[in-house]
mmCIF file of C-alpha atoms in Angstrom:
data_model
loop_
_atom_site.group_PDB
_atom_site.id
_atom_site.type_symbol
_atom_site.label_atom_id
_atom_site.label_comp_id
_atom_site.label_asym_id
_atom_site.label_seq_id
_atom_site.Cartn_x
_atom_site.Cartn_y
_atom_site.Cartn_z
ATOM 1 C CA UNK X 1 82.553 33.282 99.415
ATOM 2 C CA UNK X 2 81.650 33.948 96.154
ATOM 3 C CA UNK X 3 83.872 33.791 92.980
ATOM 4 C CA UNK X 4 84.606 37.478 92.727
ATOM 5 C CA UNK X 5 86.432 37.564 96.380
ATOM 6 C CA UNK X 6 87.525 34.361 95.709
ATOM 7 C CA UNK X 7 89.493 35.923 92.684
ATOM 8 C CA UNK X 8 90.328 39.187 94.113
ATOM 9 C CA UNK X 9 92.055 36.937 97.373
ATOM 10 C CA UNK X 10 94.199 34.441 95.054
ATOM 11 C CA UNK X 11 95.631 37.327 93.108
ATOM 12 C CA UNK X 12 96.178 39.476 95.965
ATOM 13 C CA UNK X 13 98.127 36.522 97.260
ATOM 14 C CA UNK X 14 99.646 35.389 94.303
ATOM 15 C CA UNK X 15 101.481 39.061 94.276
ATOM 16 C CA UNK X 16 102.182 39.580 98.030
ATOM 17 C CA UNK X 17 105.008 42.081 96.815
ATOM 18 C CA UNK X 18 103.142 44.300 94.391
ATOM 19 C CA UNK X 19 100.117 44.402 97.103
ATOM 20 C CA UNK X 20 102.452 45.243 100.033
ATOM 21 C CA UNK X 21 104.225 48.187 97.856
ATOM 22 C CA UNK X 22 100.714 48.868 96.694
ATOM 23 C CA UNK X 23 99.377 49.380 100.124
ATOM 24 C CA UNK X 24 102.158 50.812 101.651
ATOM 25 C CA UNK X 25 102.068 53.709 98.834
ATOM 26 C CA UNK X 26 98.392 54.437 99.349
ATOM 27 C CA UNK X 27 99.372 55.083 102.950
ATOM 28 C CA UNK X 28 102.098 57.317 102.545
ATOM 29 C CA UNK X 29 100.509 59.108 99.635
ATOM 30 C CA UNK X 30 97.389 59.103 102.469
ATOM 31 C CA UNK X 31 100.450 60.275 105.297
ATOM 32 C CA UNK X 32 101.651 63.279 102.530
ATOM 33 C CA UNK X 33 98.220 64.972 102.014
ATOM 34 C CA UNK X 34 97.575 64.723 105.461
ATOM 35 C CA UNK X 35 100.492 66.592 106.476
ATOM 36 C CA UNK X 36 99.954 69.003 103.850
ATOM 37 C CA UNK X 37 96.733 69.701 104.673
ATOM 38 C CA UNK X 38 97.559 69.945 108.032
ATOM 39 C CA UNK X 39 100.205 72.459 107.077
ATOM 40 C CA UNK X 40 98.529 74.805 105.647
ATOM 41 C CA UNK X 41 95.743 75.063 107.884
ATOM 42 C CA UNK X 42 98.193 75.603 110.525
ATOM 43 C CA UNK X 43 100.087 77.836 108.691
ATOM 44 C CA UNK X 44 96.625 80.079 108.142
ATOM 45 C CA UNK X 45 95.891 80.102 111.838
ATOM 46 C CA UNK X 46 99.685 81.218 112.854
ATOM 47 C CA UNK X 47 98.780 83.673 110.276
ATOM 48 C CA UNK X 48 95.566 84.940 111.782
ATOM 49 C CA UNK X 49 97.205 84.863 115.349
ATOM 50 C CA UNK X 50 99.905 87.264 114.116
ATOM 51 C CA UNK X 51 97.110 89.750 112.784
ATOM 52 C CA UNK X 52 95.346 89.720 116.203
ATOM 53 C CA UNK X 53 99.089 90.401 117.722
ATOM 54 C CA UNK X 54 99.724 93.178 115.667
ATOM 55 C CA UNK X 55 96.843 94.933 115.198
ATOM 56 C CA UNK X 56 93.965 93.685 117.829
ATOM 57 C CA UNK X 57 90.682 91.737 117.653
ATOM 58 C CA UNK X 58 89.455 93.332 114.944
ATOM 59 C CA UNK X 59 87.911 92.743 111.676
ATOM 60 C CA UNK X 60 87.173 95.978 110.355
ATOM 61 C CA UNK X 61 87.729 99.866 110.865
ATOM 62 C CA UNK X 62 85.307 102.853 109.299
ATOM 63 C CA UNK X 63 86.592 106.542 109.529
ATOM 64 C CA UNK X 64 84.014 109.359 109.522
ATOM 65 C CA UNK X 65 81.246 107.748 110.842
ATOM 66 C CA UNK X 66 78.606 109.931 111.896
ATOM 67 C CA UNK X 67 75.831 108.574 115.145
ATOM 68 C CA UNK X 68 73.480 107.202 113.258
ATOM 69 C CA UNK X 69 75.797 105.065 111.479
ATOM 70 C CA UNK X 70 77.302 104.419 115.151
ATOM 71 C CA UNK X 71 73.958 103.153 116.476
ATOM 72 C CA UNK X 72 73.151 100.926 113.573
ATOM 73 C CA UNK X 73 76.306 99.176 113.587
ATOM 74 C CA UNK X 74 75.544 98.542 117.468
ATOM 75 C CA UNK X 75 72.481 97.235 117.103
ATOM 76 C CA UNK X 76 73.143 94.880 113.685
ATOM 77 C CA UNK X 77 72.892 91.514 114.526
ATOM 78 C CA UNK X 78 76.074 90.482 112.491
ATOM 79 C CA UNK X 79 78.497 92.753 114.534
ATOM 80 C CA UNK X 80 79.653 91.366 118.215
ATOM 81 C CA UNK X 81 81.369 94.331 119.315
ATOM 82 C CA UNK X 82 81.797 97.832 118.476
ATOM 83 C CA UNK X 83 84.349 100.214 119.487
ATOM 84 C CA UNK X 84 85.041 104.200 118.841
ATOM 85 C CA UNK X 85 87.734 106.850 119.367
ATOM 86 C CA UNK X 86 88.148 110.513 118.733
ATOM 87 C CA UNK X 87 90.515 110.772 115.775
ATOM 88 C CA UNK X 88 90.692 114.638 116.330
ATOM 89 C CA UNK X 89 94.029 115.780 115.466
ATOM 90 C CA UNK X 90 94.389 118.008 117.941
ATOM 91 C CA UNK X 91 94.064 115.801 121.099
ATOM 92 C CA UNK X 92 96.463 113.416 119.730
ATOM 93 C CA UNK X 93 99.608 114.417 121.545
ATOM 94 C CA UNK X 94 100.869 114.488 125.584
ATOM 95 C CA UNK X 95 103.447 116.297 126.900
ATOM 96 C CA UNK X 96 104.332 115.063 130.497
ATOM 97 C CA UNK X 97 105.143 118.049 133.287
ATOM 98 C CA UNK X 98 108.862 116.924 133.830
ATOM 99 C CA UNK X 99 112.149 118.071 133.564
ATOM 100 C CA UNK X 100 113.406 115.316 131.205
ATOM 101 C CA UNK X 101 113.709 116.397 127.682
ATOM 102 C CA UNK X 102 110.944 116.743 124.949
ATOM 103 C CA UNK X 103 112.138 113.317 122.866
ATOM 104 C CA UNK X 104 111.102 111.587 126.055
ATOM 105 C CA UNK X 105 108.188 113.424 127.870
ATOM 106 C CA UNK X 106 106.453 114.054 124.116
ATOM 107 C CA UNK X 107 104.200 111.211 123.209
ATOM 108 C CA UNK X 108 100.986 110.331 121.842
ATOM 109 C CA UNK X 109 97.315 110.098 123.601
ATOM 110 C CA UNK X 110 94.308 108.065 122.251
ATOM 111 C CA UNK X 111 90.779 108.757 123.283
ATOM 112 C CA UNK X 112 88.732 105.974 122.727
ATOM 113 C CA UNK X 113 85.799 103.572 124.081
ATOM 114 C CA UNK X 114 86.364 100.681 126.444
ATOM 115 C CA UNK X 115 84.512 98.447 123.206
ATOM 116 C CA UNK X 116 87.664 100.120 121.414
ATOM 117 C CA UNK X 117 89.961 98.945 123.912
ATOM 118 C CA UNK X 118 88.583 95.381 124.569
ATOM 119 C CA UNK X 119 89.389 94.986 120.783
ATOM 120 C CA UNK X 120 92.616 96.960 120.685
ATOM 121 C CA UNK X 121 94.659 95.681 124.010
ATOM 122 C CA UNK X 122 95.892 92.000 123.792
ATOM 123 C CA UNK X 123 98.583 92.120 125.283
ATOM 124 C CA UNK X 124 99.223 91.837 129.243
ATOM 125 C CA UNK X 125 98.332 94.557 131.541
ATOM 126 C CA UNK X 126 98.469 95.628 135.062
ATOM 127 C CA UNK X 127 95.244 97.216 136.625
ATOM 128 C CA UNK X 128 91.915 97.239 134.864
ATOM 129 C CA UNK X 129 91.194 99.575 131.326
ATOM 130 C CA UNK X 130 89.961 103.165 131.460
ATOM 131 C CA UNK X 131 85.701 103.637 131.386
ATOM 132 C CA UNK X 132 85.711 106.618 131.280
ATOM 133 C CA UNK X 133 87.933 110.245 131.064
ATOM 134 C CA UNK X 134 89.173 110.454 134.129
ATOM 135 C CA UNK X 135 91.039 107.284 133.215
ATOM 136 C CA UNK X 136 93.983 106.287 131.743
ATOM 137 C CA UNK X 137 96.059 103.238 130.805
ATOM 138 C CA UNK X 138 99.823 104.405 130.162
ATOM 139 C CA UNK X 139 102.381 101.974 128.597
ATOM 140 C CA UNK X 140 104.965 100.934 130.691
ATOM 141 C CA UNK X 141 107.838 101.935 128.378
ATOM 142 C CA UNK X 142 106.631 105.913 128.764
ATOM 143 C CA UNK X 143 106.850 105.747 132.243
ATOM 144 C CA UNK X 144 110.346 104.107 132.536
ATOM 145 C CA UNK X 145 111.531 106.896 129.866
ATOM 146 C CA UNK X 146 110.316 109.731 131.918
ATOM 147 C CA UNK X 147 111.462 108.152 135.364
ATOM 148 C CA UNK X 148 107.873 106.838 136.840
ATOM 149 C CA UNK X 149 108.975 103.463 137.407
ATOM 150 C CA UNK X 150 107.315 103.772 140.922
ATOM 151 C CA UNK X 151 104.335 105.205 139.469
ATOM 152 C CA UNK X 152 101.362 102.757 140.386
ATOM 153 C CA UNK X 153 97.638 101.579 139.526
ATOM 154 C CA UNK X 154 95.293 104.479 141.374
ATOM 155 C CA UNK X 155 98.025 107.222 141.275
ATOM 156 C CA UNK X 156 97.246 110.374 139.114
ATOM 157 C CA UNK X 157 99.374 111.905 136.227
ATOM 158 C CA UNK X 158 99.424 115.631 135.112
ATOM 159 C CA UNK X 159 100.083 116.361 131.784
ATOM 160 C CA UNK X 160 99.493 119.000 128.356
ATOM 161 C CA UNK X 161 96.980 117.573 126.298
ATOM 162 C CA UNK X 162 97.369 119.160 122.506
ATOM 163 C CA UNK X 163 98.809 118.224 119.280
ATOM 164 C CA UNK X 164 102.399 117.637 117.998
ATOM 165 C CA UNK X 165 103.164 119.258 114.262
ATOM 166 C CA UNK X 166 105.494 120.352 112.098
ATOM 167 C CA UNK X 167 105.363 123.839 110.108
ATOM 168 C CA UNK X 168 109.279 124.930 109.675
ATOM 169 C CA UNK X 169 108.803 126.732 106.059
ATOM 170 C CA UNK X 170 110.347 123.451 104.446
ATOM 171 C CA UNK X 171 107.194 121.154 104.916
ATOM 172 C CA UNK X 172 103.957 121.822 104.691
ATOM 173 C CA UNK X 173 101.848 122.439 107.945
ATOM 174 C CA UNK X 174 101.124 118.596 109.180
ATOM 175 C CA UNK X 175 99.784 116.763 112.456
ATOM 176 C CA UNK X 176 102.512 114.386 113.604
ATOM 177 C CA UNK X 177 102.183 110.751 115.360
ATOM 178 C CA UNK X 178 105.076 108.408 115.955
ATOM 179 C CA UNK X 179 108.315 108.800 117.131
ATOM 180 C CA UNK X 180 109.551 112.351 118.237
ATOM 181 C CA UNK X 181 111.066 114.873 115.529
ATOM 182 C CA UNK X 182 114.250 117.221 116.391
ATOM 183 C CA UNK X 183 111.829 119.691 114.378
ATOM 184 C CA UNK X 184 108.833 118.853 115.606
ATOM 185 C CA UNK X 185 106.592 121.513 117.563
ATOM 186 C CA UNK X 186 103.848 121.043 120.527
ATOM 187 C CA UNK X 187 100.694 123.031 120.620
ATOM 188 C CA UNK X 188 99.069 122.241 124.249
ATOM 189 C CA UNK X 189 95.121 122.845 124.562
ATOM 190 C CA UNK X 190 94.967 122.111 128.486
ATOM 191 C CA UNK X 191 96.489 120.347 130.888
ATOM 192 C CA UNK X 192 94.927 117.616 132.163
ATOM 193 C CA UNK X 193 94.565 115.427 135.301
ATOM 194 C CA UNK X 194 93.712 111.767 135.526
ATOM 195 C CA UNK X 195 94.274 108.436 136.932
ATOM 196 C CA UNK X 196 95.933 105.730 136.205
ATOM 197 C CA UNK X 197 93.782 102.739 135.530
ATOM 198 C CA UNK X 198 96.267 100.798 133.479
ATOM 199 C CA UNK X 199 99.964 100.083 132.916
ATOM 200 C CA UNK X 200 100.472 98.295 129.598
ATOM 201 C CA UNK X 201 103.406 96.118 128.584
ATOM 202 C CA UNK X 202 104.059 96.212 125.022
ATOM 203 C CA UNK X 203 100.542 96.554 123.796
ATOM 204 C CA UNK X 204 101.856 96.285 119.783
ATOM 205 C CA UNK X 205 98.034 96.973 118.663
ATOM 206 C CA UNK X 206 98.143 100.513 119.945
ATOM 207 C CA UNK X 207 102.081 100.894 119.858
ATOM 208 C CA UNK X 208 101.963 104.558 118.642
ATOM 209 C CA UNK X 209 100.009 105.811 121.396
ATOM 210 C CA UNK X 210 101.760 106.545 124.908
ATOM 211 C CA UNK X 211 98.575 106.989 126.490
ATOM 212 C CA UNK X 212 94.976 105.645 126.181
ATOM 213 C CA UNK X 213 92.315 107.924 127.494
ATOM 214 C CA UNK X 214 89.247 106.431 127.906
ATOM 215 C CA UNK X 215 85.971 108.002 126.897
ATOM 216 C CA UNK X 216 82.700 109.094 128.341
ATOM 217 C CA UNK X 217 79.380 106.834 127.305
ATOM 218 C CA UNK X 218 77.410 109.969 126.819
ATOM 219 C CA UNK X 219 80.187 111.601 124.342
ATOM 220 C CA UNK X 220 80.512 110.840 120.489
ATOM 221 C CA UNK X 221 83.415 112.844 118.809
ATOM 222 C CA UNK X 222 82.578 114.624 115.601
ATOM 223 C CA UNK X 223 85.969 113.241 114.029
ATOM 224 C CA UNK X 224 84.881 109.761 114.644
ATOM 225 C CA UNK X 225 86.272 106.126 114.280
ATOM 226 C CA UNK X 226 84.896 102.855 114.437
ATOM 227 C CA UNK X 227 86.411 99.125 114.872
ATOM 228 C CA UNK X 228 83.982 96.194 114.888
ATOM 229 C CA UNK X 229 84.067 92.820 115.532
ATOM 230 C CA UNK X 230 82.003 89.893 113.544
ATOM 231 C CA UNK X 231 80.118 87.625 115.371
ATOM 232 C CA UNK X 232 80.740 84.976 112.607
ATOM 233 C CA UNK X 233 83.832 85.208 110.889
ATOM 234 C CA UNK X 234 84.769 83.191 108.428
ATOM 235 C CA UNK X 235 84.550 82.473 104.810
ATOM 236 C CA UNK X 236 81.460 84.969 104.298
ATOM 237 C CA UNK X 237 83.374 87.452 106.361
ATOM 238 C CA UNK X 238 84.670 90.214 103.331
ATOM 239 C CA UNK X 239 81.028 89.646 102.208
ATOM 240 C CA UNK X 240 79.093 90.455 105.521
ATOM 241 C CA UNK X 241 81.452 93.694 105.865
ATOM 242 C CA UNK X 242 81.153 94.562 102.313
ATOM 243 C CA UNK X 243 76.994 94.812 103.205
ATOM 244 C CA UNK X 244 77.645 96.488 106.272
ATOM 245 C CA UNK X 245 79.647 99.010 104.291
ATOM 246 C CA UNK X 246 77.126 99.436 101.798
ATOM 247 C CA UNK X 247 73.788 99.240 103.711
ATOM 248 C CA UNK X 248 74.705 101.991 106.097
ATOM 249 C CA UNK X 249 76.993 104.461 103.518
ATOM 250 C CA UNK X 250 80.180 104.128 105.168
ATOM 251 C CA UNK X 251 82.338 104.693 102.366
ATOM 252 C CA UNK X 252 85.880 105.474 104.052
ATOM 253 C CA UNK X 253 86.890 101.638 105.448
ATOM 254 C CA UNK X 254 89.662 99.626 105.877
ATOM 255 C CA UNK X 255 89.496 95.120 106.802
ATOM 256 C CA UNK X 256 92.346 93.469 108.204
ATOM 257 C CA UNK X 257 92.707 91.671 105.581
ATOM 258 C CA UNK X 258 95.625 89.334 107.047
ATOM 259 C CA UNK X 259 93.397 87.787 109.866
ATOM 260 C CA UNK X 260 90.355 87.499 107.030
ATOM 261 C CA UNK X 261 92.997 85.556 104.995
ATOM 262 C CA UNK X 262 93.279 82.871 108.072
ATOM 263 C CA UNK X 263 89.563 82.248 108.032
ATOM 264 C CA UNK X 264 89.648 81.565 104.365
ATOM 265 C CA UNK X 265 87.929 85.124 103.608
ATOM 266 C CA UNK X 266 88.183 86.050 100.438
ATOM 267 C CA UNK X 267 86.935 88.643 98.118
ATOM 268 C CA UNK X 268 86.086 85.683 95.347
ATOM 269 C CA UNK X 269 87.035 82.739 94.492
ATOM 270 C CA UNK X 270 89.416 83.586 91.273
ATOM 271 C CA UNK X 271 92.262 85.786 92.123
ATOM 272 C CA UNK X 272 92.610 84.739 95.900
ATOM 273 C CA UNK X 273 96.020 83.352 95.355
ATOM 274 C CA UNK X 274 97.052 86.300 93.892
ATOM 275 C CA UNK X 275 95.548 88.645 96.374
ATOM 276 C CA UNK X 276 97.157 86.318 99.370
ATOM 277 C CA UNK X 277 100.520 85.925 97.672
ATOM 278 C CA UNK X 278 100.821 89.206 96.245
ATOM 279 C CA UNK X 279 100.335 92.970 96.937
ATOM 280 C CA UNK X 280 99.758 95.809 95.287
ATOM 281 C CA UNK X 281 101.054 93.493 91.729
ATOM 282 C CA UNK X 282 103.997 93.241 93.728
ATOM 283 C CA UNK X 283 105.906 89.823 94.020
ATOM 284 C CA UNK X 284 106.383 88.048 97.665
ATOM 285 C CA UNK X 285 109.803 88.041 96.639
ATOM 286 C CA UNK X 286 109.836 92.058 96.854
ATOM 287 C CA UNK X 287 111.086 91.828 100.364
ATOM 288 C CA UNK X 288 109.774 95.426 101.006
ATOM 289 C CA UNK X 289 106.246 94.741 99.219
ATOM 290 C CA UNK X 290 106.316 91.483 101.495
ATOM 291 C CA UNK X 291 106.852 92.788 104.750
ATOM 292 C CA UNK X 292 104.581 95.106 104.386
ATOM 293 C CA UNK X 293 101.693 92.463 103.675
ATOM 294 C CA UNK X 294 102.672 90.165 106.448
ATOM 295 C CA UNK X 295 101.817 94.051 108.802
ATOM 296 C CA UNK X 296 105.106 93.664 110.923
ATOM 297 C CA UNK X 297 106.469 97.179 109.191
ATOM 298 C CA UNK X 298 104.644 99.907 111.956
ATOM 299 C CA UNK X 299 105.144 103.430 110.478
ATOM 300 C CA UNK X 300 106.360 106.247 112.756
ATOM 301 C CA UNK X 301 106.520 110.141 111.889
ATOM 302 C CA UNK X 302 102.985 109.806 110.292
ATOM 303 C CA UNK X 303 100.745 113.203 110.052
ATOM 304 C CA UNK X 304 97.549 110.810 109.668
ATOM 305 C CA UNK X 305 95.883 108.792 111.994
ATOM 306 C CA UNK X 306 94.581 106.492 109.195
ATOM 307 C CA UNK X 307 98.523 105.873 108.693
ATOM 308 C CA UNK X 308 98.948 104.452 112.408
ATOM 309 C CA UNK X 309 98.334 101.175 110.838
ATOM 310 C CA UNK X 310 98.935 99.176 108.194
ATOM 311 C CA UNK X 311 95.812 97.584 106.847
ATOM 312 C CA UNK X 312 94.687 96.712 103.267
ATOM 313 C CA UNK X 313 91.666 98.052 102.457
ATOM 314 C CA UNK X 314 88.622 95.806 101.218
ATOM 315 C CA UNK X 315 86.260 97.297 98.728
ATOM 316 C CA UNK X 316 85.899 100.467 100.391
ATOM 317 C CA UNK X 317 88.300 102.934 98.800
ATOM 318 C CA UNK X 318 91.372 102.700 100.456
ATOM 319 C CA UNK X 319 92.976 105.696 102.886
ATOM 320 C CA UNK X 320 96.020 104.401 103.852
#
């Protein structure tokens, strides 16, 4: 043994208290950053599993995409799935051919692509979701109001397809989405026939809409919009989507920002704390301003689709 651990051995037990409180603080100092560590990082995966809860699989969502910027996005490499809907006003609302009244039989139809729904329904479901649209999934809540409990996977529902507005001379002319209105007027376009592929329960993603309609593979809507999926995401993630965004001219866009967060995606480096603690310059005490960040406040009565949900909007110019 040579003289240094020779030293370094008589001290150590020459002072068998100061080692031992020595040692035993290096491990709990070891213990406390541990935890801490562990805390957060657990904290910032409940946080991304709330996201996907809320608002679906999804990454990102472009509005006013036209097919050329469809078919690129399906073919880039960086993108794992891609999903579209029609966000035509006036196919948005469903009036059911009942006798119950409107505040129950009035709802709210989406028309969108099973790559939509893949992304979009994460919650449990009975049957298997529409391909195509002939096919429906209908949430189990709009049956019970309207008195189809018995209503079953395979059985076909009638109903007005149209749009739901409000022009009394008080407001201005405006689609509506959301809850029913006293006010509120129905416009029908044609009544419609399909069957039902789907019964959701509680599907919080797609909560404003009654009905999902799915879509034909040889259709594209001219009011188009897009949700995609990263096949990587993590800390590059804003930065992938802000290239997608600006190689193929989308400029109307909107990342879920709150599931980015949990993968440590930021837009830099300085300013993240601020941009994950506060929004809009607002304080996280700002219970309002706070709820609103953490996406658990849905907003009902909206004229405009891009309203449905509550996103923050990354570079692109926001349209919420």
């Amino acid at each position: 043994m040579n003289i240094i651990s020779t030293l370094t051995l008589r001290h150590l037990l020459g002072n068998k208290k100061r080692s031992i409180v020595t040692i035993l603080g290096i491990a709990a100092s070891t213990a406390l950053i541990s935890a801490i560590v562990l805390g957060v990082f657990s904290f910032f995966k409940f946080f991304g599993l709330l996201a996907i809860q809320t608002e679906g699989n999804v990454h990102a969502r472009f509005s006013e995409i036209t097919h050329e910027q469809y078919v690129s996005l399906k073919e880039d490499k960086r993108i794992a799935s891609v999903g579209i809907c029609d966000a035509e006003e006036k196919i948005t609302g469903v009036r059911l051919l009942n006798d119950k009244e409107d505040r129950f039989r009035i709802g709210n139809i989406d028309h969108v692509d099973n790559g939509y729904l893949s992304m979009g329904v994460v919650a449990d479901y009975d049957g298997v979701l529409p391909k195509n649209s002939s096919e429906i999934a209908v949430e189990e809540q709009f049956l019970i109001d309207n008195g189809l409990d018995d209503l079953k996977i395979g059985d076909s529902l009638t109903f007005d397809q149209g749009y739901r507005y409000i022009d009394n001379g008080l407001e201005d002319f405006a689609y509506l989405a959301g809850n029913y209105r006293s006010d509120e007027q129905f416009k029908a376009e044609s009544t419609e026939t399909c069957t039902v592929t789907a019964i959701l329960h509680g599907n919080r993603p797609t909560g404003n809409w009654d009905i999902l309609r799915g879509m034909d593979d040889d259709y594209f809507p001219e009011k188009a919009q897009v949700l995609i999926l990263l096949k990587k995401c993590d800390h590059t993630a804003i930065k992938q989507l802000n290239s997608i965004t600006a190689e193929y001219g989308i400029d109307k866009c909107e990342y879920n920002t709150e599931y980015l967060i949990s993968c440590f995606a930021f837009e830099d480096s300085s300013g993240s704390y601020k941009a994950f603690f506060c929004h809009d310059g607002c304080c996280p005490c700002n219970s309002h301003s706070y709820i609103n960040y953490l996406n658990i406040q849905f907003h009902r009565n909206v004229p405009h689709r891009e309203n449905a949900l509550s996103w923050n909007a990354g570079k692109c110019r926001s349209y919420i």
